[in-house]
Tab-separated table of C-alpha atoms in Angstrom:
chain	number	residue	atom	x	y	z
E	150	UNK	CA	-0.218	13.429	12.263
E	151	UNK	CA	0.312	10.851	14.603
E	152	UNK	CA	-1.596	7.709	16.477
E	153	UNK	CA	-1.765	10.322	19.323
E	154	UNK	CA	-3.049	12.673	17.478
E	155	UNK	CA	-5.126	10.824	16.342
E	156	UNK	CA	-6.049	9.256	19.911
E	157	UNK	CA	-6.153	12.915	20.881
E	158	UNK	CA	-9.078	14.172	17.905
E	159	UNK	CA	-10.934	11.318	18.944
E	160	UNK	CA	-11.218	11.825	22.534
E	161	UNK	CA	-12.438	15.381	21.997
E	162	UNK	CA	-15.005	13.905	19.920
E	163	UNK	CA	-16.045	11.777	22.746
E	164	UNK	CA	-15.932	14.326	24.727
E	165	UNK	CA	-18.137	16.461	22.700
E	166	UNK	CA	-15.475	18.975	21.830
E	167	UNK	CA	-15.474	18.125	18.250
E	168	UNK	CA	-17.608	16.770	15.599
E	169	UNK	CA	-17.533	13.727	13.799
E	170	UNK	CA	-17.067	15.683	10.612
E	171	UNK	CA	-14.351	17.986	12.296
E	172	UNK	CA	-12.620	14.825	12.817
E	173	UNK	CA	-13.052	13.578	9.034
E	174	UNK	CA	-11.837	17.080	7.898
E	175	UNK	CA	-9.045	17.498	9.709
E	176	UNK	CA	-7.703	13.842	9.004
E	177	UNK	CA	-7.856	14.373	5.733
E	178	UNK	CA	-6.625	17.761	5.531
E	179	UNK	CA	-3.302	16.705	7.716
E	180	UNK	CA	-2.747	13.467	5.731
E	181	UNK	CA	-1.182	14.747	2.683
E	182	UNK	CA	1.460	17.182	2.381
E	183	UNK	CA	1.570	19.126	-1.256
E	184	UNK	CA	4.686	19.834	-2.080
E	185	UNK	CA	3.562	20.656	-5.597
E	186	UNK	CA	5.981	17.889	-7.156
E	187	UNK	CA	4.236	15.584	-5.042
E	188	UNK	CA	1.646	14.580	-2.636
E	189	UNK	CA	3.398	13.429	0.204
E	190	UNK	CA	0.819	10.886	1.960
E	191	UNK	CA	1.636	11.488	5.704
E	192	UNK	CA	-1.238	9.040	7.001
E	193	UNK	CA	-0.364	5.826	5.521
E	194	UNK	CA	1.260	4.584	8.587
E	195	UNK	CA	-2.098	5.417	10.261
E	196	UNK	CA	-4.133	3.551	7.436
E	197	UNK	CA	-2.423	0.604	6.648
E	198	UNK	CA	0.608	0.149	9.100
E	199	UNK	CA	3.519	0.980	7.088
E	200	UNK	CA	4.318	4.508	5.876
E	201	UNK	CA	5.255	5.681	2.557
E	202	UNK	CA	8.320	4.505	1.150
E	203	UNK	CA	10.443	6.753	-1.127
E	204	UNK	CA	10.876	5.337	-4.729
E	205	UNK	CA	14.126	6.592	-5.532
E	206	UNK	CA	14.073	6.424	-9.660
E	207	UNK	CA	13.508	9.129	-11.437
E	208	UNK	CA	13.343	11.873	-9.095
E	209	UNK	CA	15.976	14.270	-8.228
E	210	UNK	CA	17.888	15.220	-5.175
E	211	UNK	CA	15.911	17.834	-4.622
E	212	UNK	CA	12.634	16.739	-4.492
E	213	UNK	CA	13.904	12.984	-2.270
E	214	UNK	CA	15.014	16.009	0.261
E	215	UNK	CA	11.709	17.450	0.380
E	216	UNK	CA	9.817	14.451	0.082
E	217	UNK	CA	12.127	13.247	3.659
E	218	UNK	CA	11.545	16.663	5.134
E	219	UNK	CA	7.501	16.264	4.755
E	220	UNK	CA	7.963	13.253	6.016
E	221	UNK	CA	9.948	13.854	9.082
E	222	UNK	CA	7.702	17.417	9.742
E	223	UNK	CA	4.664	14.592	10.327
E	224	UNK	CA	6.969	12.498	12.517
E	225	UNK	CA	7.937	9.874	10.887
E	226	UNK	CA	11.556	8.130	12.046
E	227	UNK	CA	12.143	5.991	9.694
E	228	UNK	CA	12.178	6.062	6.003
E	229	UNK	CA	13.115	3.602	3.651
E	230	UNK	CA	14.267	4.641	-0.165
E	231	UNK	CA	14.280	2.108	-2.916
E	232	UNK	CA	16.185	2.741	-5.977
E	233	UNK	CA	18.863	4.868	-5.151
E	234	UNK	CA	21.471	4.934	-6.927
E	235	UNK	CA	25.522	5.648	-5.619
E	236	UNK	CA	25.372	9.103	-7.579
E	237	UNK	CA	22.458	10.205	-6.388
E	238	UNK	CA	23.154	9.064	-2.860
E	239	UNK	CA	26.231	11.108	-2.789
E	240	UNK	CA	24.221	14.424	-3.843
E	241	UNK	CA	21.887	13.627	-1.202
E	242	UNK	CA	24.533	13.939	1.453
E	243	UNK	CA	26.115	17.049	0.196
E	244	UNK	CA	22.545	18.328	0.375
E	245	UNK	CA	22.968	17.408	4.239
E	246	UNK	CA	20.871	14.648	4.168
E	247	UNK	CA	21.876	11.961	5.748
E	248	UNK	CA	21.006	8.273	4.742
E	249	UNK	CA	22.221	4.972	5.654
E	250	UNK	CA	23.410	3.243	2.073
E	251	UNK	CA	23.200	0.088	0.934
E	252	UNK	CA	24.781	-0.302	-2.145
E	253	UNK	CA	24.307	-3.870	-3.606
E	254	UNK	CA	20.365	-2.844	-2.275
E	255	UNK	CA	20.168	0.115	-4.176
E	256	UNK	CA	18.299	1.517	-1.411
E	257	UNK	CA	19.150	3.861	1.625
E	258	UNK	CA	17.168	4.189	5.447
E	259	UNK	CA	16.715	7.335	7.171
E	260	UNK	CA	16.766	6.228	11.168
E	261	UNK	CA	17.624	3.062	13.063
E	262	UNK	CA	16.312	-0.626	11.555
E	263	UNK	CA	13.459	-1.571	13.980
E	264	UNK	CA	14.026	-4.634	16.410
E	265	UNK	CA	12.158	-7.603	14.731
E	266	UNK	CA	8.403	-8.138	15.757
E	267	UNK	CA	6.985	-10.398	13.085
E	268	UNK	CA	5.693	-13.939	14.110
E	269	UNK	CA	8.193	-16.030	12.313
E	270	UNK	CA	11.198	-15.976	10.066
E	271	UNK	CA	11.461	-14.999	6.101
E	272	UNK	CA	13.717	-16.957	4.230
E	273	UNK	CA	14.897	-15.348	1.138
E	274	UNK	CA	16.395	-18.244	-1.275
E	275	UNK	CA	18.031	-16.888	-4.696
E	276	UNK	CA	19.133	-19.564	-7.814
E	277	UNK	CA	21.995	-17.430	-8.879
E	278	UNK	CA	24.747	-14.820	-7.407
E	279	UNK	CA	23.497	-12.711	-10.410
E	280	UNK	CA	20.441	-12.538	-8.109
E	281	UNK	CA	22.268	-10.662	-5.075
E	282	UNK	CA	20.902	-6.952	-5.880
E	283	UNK	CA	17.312	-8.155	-6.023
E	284	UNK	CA	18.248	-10.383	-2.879
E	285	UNK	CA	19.546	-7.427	-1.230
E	286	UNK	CA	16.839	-5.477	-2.033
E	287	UNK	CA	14.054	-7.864	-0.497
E	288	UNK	CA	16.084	-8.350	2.307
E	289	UNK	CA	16.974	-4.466	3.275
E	290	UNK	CA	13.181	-4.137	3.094
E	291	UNK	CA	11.755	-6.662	5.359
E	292	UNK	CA	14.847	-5.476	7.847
E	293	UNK	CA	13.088	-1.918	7.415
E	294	UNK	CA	9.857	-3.981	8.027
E	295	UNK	CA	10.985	-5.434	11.275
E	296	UNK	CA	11.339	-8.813	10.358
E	297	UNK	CA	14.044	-11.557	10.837
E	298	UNK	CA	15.717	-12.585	7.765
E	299	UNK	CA	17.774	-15.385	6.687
E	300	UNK	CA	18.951	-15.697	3.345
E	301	UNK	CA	20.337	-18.651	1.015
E	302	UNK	CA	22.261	-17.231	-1.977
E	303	UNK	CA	22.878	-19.395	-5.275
E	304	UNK	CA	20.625	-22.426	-4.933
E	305	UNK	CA	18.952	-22.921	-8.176
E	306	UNK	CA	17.934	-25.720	-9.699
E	307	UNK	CA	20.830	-26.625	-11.742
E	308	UNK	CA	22.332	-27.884	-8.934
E	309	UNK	CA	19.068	-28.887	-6.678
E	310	UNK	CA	21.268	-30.741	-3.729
E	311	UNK	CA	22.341	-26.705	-3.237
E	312	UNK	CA	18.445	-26.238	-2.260
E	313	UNK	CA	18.072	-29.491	-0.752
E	314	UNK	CA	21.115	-28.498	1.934
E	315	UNK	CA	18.907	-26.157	3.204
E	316	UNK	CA	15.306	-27.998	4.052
E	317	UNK	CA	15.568	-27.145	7.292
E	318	UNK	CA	15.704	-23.778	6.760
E	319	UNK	CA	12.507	-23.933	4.272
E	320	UNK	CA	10.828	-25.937	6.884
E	321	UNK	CA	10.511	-23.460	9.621
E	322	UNK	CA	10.527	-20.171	7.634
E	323	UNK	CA	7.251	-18.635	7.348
E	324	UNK	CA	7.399	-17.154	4.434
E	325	UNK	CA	9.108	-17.656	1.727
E	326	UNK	CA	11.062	-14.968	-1.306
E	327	UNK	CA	12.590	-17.289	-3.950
E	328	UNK	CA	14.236	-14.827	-6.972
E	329	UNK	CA	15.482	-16.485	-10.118
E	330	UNK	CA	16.040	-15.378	-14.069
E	331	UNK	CA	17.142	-17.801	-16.474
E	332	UNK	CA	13.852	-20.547	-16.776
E	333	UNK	CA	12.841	-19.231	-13.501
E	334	UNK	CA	12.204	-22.858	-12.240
E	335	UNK	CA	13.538	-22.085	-8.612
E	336	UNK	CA	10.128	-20.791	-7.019
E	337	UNK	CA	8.102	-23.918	-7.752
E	338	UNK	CA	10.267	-26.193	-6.773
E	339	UNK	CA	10.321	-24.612	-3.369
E	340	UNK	CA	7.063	-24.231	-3.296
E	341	UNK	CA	6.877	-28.139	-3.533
E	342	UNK	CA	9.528	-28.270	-0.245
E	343	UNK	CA	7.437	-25.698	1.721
E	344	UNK	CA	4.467	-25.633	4.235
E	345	UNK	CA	4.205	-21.520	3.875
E	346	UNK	CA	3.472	-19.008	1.247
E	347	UNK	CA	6.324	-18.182	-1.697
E	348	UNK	CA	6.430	-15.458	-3.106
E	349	UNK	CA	8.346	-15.686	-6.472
E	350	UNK	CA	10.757	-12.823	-7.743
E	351	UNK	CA	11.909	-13.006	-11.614
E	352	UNK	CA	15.199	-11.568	-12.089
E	353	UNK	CA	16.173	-9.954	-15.434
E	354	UNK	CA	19.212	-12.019	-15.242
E	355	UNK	CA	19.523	-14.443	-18.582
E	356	UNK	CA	20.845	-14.442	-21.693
E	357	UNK	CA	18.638	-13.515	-25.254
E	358	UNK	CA	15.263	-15.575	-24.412
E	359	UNK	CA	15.433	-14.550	-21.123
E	360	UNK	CA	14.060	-11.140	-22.369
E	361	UNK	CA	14.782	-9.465	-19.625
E	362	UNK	CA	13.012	-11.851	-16.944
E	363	UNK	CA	9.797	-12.088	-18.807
E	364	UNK	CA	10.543	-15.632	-19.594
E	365	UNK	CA	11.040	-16.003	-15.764
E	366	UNK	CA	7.660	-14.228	-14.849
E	367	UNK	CA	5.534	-16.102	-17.037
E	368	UNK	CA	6.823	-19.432	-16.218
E	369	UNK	CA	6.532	-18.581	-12.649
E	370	UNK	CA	3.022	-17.350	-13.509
E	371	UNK	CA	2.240	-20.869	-14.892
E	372	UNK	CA	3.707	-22.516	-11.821
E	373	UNK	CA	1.447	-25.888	-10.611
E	374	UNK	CA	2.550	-25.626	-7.627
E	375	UNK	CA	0.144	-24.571	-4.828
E	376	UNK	CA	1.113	-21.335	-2.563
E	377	UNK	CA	2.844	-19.689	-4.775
E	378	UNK	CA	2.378	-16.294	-6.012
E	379	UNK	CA	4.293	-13.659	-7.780
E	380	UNK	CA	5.386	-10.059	-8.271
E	381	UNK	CA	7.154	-8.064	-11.433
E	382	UNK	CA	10.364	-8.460	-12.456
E	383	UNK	CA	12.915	-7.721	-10.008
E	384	UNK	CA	10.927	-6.352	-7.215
E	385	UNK	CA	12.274	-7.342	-4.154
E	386	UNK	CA	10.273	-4.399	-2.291
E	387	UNK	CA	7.254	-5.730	-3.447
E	388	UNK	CA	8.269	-9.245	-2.199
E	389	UNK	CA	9.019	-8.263	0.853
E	390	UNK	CA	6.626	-5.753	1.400
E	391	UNK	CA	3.972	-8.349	0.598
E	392	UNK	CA	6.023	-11.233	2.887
E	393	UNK	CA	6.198	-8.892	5.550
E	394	UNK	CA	2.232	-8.325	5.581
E	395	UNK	CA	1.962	-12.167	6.123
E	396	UNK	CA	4.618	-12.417	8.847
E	397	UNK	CA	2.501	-9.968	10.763
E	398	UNK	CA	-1.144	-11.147	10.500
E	399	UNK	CA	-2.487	-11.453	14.016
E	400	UNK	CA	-3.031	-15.649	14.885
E	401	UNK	CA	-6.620	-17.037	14.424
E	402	UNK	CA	-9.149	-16.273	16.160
E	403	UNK	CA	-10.471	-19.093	18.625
């Protein structure tokens, strides 16, 4: 089901040609698709703006060509799938389903990126190279999102004048995806440059005590600086998913 519909249920309820609760019922009856394997949720575009995105991991070729085929059946164009790996990609398309691939993203689109539409720029600043995939990750998504995206790769704190290059890039971005591993420093110190929301990525990227980017997440966790908030360990979806939620909220109202 889609916003027309939708548009078109509701004006039969207007219209007295429908109840209320025929309306409720068949909403949620034609939001979900059960596939058995899953419960494809074919109304989150409706409810929240963005539709379901495909998490890639642990699912087979099989079921990611279902799970697109329930999704296209209820119209959706585009679909975005995280965690996809080059093996799994290639079954896909001898399955004859075709994906765009991105391979440093892990991740692969179904349709055409959307022009962007959001109200300002996200800047995606990483500490290391190591950082890339995460990087890549983020940055695929908020594309996906329909968002303009610049990104600064390997501008971590051991070499701050790296960062510092860059202030006018941190000045007018709106919001802000700063990834680092090792002491995970890089997100507060941006935070301290910038006049818009960070979101902090830590990146398993370290040696021992890095413990796989927990050492990162809890010292971003324990960050002093103001506007700065934080997602798990190498989720650049998440960042971006979140980033692109700010990049779209409608201007105050007067």
């Amino acid at each position: 089901m889609d916003a027309s519909d939708l548009e078109a249920l509701a004006r039969a309820v207007a219209a007295g040609e429908l109840s209320a609760r025929d309306l409720v019922d068949r909403v949620r009856l034609e939001s979900v698709s059960d596939m058995g394997y899953a419960q494809v949720d074919t109304a989150r575009g409706l409810r929240t703006g963005v539709s379901e995105v495909v998490y890639g991991a642990g699912k087979t070729p099989e079921q990611i060509v279902g799970i697109i085929g329930a999704m296209r059946d209820a119209g959706q164009r585009r679909i975005l799938v995280t965690r996809l790996d080059e093996e799994k990609h290639r079954a896909l398309t001898a399955l004859g389903c075709e994906l765009a691939y991105h391979a440093e993203a892990r991740a692969a689109v179904a349709g055409e990126l959307p022009e962007p539409d959001g109200n300002g720029e996200i800047l995606i600043v990483t500490a290391g190279t190591s950082d890339a995939p995460v990087a890549a990750e983020a940055e695929l998504t908020a594309r996906f999102l329909g968002n303009h995206v610049t990104c600064v790769q390997d501008a971590g704190v051991a070499g701050i004048h790296r960062l510092l290059r860059h202030a006018d890039k941190i000045s007018r971005a709106q919001v802000i995806i700063a990834i680092a591993g090792m002491e995970g420093a890089l997100p507060s110190v941006v935070a301290g440059l910038a006049a818009c929301p960070v979101i902090a990525v830590p990146a398993s990227v370290g040696y021992g005590a890095n413990l796989g980017g927990i050492t990162a997440l809890l010292a971003m966790v324990n960050s002093c600086a103001s506007g700065l908030s934080v997602v798990n360990i190498d989720n650049g979806f998440g960042a971006a998913y979140q980033a692109s939620l700010i990049n779209h909220l409608p201007g105050r109202r007067v």
